[in-house]
Short mmCIF file of N, CA and C in Angstrom, two decimals:
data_model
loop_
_atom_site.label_atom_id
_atom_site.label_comp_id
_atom_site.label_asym_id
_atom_site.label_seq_id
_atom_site.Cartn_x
_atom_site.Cartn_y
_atom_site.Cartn_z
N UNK A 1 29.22 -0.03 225.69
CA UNK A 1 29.77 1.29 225.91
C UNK A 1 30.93 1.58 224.96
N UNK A 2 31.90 0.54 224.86
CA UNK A 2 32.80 0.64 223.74
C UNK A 2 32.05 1.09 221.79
N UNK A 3 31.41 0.75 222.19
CA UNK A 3 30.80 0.62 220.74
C UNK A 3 30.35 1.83 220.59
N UNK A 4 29.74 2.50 222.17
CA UNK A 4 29.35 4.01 221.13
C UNK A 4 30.32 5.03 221.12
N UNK A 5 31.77 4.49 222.15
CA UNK A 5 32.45 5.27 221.73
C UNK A 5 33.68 5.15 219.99
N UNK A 6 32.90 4.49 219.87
CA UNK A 6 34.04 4.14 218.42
C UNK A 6 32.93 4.80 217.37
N UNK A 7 31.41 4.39 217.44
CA UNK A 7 30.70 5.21 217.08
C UNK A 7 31.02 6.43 216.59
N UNK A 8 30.99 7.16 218.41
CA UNK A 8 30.71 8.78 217.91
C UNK A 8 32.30 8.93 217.01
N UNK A 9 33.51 8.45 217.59
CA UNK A 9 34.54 8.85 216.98
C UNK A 9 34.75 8.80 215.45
N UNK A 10 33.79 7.23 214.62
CA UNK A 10 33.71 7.33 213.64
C UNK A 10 32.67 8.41 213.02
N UNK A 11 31.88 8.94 213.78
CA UNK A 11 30.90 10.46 213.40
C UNK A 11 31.92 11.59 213.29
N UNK A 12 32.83 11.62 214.14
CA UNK A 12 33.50 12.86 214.13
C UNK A 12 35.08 12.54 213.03
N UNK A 13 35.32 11.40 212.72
CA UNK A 13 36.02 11.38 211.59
C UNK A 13 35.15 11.45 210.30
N UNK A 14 34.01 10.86 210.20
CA UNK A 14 33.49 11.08 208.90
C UNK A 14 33.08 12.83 208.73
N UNK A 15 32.89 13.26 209.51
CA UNK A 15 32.31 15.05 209.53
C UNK A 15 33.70 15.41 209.57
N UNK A 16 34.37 15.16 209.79
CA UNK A 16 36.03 15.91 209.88
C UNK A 16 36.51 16.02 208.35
N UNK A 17 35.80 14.36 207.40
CA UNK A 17 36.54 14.30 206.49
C UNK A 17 36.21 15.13 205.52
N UNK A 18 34.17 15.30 205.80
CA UNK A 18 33.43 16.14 204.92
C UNK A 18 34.10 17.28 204.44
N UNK A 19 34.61 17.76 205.89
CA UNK A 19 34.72 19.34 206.20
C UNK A 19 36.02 19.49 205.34
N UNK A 20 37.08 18.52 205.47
CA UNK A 20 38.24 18.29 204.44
C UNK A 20 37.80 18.10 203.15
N UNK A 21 37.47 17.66 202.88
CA UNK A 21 36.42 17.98 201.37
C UNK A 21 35.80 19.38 201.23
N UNK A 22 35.77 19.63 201.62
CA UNK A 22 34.70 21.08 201.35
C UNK A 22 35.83 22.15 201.92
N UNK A 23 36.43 22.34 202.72
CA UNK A 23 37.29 23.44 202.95
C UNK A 23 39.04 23.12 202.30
N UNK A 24 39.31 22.03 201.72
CA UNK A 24 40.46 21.30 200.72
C UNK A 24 40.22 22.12 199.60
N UNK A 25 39.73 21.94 198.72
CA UNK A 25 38.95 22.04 197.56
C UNK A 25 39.31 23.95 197.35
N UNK A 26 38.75 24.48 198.09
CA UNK A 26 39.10 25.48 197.65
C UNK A 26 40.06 26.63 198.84
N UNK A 27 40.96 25.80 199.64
CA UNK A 27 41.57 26.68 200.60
C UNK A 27 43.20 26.86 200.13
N UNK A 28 43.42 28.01 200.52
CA UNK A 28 45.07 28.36 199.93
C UNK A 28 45.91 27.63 200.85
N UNK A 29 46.95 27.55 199.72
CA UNK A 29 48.14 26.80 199.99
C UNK A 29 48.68 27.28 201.92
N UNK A 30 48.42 28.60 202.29
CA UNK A 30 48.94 28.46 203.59
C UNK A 30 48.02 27.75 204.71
N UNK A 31 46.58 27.83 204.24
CA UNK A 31 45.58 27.35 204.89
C UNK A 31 45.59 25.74 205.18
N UNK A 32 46.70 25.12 203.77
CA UNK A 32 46.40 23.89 204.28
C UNK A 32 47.87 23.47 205.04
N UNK A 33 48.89 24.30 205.33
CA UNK A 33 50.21 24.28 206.17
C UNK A 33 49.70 24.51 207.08
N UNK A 34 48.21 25.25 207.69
CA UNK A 34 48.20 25.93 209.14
C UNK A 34 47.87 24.62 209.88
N UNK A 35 48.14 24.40 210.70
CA UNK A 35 47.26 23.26 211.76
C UNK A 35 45.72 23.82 212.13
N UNK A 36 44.68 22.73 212.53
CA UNK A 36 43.56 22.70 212.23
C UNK A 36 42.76 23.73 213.37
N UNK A 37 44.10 23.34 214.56
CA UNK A 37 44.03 24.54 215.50
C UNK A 37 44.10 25.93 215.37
N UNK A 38 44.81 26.06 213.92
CA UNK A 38 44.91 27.48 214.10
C UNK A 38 44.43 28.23 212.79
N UNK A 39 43.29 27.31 212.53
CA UNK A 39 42.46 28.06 211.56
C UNK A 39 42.83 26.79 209.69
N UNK A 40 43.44 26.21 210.11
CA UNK A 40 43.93 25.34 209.08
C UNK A 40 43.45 24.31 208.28
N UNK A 41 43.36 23.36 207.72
CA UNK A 41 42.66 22.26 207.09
C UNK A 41 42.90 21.12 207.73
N UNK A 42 42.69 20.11 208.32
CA UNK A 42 42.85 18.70 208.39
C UNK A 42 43.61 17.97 207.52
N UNK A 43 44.98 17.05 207.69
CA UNK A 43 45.23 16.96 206.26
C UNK A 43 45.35 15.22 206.21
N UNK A 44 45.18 15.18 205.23
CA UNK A 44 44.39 14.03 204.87
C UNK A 44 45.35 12.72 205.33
N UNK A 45 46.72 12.88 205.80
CA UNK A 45 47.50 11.96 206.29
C UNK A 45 47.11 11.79 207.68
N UNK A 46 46.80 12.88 208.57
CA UNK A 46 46.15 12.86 209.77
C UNK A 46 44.93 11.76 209.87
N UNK A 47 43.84 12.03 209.12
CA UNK A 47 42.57 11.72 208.99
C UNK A 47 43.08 9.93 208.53
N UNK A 48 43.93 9.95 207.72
CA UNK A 48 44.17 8.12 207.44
C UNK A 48 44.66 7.36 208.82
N UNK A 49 45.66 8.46 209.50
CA UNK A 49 46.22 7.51 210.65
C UNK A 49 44.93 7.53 211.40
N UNK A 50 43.85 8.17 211.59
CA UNK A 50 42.85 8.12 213.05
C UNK A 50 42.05 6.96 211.94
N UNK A 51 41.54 6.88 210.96
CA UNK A 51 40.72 5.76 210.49
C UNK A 51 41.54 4.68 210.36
N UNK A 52 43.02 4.15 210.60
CA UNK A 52 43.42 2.65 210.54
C UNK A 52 43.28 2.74 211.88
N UNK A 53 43.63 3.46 212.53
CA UNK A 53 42.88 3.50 214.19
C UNK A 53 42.16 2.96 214.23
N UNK A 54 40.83 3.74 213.95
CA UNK A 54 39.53 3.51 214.11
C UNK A 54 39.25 1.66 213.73
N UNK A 55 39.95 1.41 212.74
CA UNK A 55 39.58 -0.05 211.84
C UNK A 55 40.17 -0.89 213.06
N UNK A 56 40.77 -0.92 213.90
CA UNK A 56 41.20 -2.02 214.53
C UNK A 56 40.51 -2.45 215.91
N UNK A 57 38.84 -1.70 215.71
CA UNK A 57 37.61 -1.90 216.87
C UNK A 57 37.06 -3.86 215.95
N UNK A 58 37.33 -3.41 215.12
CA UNK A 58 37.42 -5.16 214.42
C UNK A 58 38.36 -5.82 214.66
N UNK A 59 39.22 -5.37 215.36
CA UNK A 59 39.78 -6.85 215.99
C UNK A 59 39.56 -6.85 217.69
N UNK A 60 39.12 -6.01 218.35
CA UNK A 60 38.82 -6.32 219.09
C UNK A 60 38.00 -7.49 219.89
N UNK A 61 38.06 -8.32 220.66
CA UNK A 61 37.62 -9.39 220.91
C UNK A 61 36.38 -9.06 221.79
N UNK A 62 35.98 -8.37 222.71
CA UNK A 62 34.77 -7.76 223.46
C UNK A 62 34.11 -7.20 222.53
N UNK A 63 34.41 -6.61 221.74
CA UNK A 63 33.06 -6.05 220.50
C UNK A 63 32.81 -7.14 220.04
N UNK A 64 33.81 -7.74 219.25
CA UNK A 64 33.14 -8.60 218.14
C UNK A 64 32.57 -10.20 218.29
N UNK A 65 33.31 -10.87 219.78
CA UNK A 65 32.84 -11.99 219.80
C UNK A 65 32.26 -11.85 220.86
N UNK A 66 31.68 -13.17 221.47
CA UNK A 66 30.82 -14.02 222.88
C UNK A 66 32.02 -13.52 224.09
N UNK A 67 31.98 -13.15 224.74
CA UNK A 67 33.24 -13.43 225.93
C UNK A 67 33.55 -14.79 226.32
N UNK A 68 34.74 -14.71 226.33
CA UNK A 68 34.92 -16.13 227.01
C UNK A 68 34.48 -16.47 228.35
N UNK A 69 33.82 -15.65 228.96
CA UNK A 69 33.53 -16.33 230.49
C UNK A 69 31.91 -16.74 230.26
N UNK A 70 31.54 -16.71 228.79
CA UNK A 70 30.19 -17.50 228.66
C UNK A 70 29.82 -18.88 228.17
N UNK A 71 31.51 -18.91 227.72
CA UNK A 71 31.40 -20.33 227.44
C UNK A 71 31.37 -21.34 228.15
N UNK A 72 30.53 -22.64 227.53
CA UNK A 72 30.66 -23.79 228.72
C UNK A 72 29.21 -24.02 229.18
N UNK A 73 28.97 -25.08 229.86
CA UNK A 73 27.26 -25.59 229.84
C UNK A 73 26.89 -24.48 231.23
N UNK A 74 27.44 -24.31 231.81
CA UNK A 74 26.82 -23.51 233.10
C UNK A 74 26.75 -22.39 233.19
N UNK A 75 27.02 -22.13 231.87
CA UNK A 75 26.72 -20.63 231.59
C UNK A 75 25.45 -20.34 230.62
N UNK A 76 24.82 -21.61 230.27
CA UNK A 76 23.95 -21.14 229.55
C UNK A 76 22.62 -19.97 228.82
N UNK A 77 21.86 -19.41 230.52
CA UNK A 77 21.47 -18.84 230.63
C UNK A 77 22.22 -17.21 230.40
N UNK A 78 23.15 -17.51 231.10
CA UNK A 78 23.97 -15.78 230.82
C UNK A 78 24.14 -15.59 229.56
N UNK A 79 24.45 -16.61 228.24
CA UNK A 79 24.91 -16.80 227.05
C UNK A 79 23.43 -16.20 226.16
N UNK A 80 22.55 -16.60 227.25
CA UNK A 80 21.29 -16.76 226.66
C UNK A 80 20.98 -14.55 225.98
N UNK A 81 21.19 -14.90 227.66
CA UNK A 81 20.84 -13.64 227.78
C UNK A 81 21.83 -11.99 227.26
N UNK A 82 23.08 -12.71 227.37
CA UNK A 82 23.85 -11.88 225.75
C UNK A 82 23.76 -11.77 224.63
N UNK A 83 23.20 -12.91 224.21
CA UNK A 83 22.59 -13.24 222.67
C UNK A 83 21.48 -12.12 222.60
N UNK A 84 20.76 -11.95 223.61
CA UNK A 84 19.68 -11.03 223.72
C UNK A 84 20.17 -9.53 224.11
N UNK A 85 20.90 -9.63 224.53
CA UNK A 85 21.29 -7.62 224.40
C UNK A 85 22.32 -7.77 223.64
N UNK A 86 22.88 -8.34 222.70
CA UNK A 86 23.10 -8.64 221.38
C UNK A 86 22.13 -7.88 220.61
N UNK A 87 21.14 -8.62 220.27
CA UNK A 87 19.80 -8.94 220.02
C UNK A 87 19.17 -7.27 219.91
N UNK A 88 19.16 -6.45 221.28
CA UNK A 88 18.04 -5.68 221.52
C UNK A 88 18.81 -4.45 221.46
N UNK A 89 20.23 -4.68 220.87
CA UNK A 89 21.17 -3.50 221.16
C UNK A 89 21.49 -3.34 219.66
N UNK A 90 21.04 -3.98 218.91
CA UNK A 90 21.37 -3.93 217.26
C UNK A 90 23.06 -4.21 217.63
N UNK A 91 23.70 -5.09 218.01
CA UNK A 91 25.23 -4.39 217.92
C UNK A 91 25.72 -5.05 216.67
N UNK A 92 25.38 -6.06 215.97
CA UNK A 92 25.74 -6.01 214.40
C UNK A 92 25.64 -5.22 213.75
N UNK A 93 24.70 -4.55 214.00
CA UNK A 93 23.73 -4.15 212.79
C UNK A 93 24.67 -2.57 213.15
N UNK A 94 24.97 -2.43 214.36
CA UNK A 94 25.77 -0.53 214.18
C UNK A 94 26.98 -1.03 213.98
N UNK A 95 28.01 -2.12 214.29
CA UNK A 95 29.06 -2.14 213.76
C UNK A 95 28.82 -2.45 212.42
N UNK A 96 28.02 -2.86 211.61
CA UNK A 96 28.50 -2.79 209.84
C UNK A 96 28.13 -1.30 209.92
N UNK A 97 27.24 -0.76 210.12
CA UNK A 97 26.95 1.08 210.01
C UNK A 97 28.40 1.45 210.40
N UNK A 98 29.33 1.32 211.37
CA UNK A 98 30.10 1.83 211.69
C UNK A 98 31.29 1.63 210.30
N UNK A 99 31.87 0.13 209.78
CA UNK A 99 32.61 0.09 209.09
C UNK A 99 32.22 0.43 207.37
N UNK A 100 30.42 0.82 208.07
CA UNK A 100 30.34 1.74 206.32
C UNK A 100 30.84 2.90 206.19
N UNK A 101 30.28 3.36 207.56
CA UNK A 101 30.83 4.56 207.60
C UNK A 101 32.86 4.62 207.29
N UNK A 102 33.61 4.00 207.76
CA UNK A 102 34.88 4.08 207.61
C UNK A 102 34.84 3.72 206.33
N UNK A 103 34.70 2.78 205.65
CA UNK A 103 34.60 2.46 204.31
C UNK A 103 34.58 3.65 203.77
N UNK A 104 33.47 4.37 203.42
CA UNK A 104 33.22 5.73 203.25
C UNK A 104 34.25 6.33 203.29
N UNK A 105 35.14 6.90 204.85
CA UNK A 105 36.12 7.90 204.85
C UNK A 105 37.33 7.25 204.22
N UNK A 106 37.58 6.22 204.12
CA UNK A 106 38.76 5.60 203.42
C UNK A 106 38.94 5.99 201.85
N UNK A 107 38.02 5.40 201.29
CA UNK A 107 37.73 5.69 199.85
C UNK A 107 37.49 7.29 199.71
N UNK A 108 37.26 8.13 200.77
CA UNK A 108 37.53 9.75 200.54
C UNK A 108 38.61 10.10 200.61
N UNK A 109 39.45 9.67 201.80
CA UNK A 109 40.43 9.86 201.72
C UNK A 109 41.73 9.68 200.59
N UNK A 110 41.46 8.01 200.20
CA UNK A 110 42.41 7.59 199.04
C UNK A 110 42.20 8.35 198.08
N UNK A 111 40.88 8.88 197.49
CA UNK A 111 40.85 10.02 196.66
C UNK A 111 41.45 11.57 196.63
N UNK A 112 41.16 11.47 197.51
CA UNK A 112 41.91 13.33 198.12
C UNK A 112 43.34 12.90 197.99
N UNK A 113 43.74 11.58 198.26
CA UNK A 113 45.58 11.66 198.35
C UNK A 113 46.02 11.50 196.89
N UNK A 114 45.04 10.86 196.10
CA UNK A 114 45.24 10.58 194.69
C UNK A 114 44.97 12.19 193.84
N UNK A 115 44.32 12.92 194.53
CA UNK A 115 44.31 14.05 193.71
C UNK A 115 45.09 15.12 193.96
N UNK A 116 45.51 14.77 195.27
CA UNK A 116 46.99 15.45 195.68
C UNK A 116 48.22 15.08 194.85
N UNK A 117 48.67 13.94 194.78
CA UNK A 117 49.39 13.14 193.86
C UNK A 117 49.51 13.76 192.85
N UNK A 118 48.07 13.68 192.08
CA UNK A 118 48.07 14.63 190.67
C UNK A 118 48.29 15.66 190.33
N UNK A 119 47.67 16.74 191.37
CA UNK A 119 48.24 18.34 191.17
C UNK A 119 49.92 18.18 191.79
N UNK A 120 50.62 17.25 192.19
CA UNK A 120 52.16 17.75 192.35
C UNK A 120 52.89 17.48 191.10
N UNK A 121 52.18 16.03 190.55
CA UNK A 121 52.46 15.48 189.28
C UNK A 121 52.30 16.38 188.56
N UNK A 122 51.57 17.07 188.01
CA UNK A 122 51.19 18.50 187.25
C UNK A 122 52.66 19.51 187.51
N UNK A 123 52.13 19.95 188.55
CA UNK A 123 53.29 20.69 188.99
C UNK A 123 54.52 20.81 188.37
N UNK A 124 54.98 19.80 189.05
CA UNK A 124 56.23 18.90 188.28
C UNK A 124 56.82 18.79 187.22
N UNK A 125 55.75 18.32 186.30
CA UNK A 125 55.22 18.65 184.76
C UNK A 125 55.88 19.82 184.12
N UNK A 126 54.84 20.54 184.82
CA UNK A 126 54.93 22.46 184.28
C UNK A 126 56.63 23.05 184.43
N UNK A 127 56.47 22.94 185.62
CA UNK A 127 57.78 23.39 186.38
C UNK A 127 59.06 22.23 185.28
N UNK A 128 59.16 21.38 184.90
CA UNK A 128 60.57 20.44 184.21
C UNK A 128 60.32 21.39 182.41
N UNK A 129 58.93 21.77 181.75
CA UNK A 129 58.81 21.85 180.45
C UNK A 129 59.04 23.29 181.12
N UNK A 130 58.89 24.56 181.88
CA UNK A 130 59.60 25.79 181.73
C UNK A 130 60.66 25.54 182.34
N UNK A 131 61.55 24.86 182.95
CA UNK A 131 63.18 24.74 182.47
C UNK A 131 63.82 24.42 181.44
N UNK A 132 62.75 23.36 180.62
CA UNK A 132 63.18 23.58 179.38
C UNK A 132 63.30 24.23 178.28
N UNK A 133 61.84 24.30 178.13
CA UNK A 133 61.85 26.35 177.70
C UNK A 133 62.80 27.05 177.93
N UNK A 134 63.40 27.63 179.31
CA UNK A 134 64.13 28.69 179.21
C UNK A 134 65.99 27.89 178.59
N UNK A 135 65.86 26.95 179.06
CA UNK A 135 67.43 26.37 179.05
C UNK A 135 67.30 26.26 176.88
N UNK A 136 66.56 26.02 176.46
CA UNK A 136 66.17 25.97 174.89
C UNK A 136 66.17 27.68 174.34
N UNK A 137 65.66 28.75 175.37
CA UNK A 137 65.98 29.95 174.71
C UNK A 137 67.87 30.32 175.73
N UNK A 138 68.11 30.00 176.06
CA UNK A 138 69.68 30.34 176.66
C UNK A 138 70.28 29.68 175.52
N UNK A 139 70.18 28.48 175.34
CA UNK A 139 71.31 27.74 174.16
C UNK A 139 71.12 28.71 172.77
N UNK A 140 69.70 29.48 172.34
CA UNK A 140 69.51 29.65 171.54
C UNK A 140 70.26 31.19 171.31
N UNK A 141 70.05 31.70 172.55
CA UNK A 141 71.32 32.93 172.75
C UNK A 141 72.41 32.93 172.59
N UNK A 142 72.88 31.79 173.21
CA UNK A 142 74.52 31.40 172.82
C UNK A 142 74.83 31.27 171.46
N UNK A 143 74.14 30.81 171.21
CA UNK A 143 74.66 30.05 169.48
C UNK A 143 74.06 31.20 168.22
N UNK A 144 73.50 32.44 168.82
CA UNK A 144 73.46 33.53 168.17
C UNK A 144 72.54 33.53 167.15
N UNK A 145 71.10 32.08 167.57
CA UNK A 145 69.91 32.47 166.88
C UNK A 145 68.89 33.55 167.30
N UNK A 146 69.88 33.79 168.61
CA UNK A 146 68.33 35.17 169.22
C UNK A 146 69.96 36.29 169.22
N UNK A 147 69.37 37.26 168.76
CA UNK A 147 70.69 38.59 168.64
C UNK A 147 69.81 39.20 169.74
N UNK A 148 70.65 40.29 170.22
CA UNK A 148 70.69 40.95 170.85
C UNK A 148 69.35 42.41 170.49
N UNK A 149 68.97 43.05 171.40
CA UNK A 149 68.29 44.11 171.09
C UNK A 149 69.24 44.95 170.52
N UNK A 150 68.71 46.03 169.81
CA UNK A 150 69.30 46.74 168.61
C UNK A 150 69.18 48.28 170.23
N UNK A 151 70.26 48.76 170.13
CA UNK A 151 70.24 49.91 171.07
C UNK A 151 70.14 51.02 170.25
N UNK A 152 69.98 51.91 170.94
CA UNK A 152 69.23 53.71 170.75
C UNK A 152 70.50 53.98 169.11
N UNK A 153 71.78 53.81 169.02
CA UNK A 153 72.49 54.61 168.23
C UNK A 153 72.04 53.22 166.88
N UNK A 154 71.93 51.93 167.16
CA UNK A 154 71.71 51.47 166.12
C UNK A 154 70.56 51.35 165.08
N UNK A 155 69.41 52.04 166.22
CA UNK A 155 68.41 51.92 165.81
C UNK A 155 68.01 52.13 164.25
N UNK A 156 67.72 53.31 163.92
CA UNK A 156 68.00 53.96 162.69
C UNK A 156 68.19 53.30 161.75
N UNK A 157 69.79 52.76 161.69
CA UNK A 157 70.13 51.95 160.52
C UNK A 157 69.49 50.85 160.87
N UNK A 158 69.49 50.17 161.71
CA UNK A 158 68.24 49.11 161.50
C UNK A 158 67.24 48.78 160.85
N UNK A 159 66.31 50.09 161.34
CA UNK A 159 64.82 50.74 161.05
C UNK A 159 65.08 51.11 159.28
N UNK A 160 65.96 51.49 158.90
CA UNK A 160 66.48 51.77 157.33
C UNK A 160 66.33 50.35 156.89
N UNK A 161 67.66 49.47 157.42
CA UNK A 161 67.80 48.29 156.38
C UNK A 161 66.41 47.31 156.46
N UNK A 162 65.53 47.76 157.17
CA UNK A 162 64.55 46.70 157.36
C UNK A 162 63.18 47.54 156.29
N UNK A 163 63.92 48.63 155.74
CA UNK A 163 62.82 49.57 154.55
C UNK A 163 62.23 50.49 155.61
N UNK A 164 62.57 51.19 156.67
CA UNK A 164 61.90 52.05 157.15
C UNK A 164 61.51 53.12 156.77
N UNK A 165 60.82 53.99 157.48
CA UNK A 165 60.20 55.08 157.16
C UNK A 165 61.39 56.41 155.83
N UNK A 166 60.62 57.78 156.01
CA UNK A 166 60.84 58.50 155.27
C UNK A 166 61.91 59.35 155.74
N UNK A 167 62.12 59.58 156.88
CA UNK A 167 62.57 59.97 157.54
C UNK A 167 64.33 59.82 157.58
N UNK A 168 64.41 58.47 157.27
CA UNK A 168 65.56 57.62 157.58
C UNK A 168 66.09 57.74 155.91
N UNK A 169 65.42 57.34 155.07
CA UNK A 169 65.64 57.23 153.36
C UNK A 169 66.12 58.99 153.38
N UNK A 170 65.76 60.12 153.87
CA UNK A 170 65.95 61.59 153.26
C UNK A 170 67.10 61.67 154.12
N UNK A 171 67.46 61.16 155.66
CA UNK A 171 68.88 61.30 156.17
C UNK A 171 69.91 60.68 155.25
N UNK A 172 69.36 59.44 154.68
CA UNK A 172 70.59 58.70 153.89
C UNK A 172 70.75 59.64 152.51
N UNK A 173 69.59 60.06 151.80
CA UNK A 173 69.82 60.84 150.40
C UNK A 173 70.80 62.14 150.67
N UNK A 174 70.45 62.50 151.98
CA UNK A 174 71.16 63.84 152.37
C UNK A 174 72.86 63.89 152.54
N UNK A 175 73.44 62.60 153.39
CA UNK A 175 74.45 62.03 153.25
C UNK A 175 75.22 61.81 152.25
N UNK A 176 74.03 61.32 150.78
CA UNK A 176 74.74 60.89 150.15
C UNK A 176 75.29 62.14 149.08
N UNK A 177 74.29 63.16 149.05
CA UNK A 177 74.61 64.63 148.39
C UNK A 177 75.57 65.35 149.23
N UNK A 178 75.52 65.23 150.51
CA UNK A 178 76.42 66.27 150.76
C UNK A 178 78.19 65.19 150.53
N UNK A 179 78.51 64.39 150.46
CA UNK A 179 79.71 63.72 150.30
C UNK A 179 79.79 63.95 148.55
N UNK A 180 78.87 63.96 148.01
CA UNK A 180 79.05 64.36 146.31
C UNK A 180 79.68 65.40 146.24
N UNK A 181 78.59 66.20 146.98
CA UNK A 181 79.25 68.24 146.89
C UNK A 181 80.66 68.04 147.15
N UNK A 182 80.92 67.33 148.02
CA UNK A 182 82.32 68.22 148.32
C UNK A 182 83.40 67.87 147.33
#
């Protein structure tokens, strides 16, 4: 009876983890803050504590060994006959199914935390090289390799000394005749 309840529980962690895989992958950042109750993702620290859970049906002593009240010559027959619903119950054979199955969610899990890891690492990344960026254009302000925008009255002569239009060359010729005339 123990066994199928560790079973189903390892069914409903491995489908829990799927579903964390498949709704992870592409759910927004508030989706994976919501709790699972309230429309949210499973998050993958949850899912590790219920599978070291789950892993310690291997140390259990009623799953995994003979009971001790079979040991001993006068118990032979009862021994006999555990060996046989042993035997007729597969119970080896579903506990390795069971710790494949965990095997399985473990190695999903360590992945999902490793690729979590990476996109903060990224993050991180991005976010330290645009502080540097901006702190590299601030110094560059200070020290008066980036000037200032040219405002509305300077424009003009600007737009002149940089060879501008026609416009600007016939204001300056005009300037320069009418200071002759006088």
């Amino acid at each position: 009876m123990r066994l199928q309840l560790v079973e189903d529980e390892a069914e409903r962690l491995v489908g829990g983890m799927k579903r964390m895989v498949r709704q992870g992958i592409g759910a927004s950042r508030l989706r994976r803050m919501l709790p699972p109750r309230f429309g949210g993702v499973e998050s993958s620290a949850g899912m590790m504590q219920r599978l070291l859970l789950l892993r310690e049906f291997n140390y259990e002593p009623d799953i995994m060994s003979t009971p001790d009240w079979l040991w001993g010559h006068d118990h032979a027959a009862r021994e006999e006959l555990y060996d046989a619903m042993v035997e007729e119950y597969e119970v080896e054979a579903r506990i390795d199914a069971v710790n494949q199955q965990l095997d399985y969610a473990q190695a999903t899990a360590q992945q999902l935390k490793e690729d979590a890891q990476h996109r903060h690492s990224m993050f991180i990344e991005m976010t330290i090289v645009l502080l540097i960026a901006f702190e590299v254009v601030v110094e560059m302000h200070a020290l008066g390799y980036i000037g200032r925008l040219p405002t509305a009255a300077a424009a003009p002569a600007a737009h002149a000394a940089a060879g501008g239009g026609d416009v600007v060359q016939a204001q300056a010729r005009g300037v320069k005749k009418r200071t002759s005339a006088q």
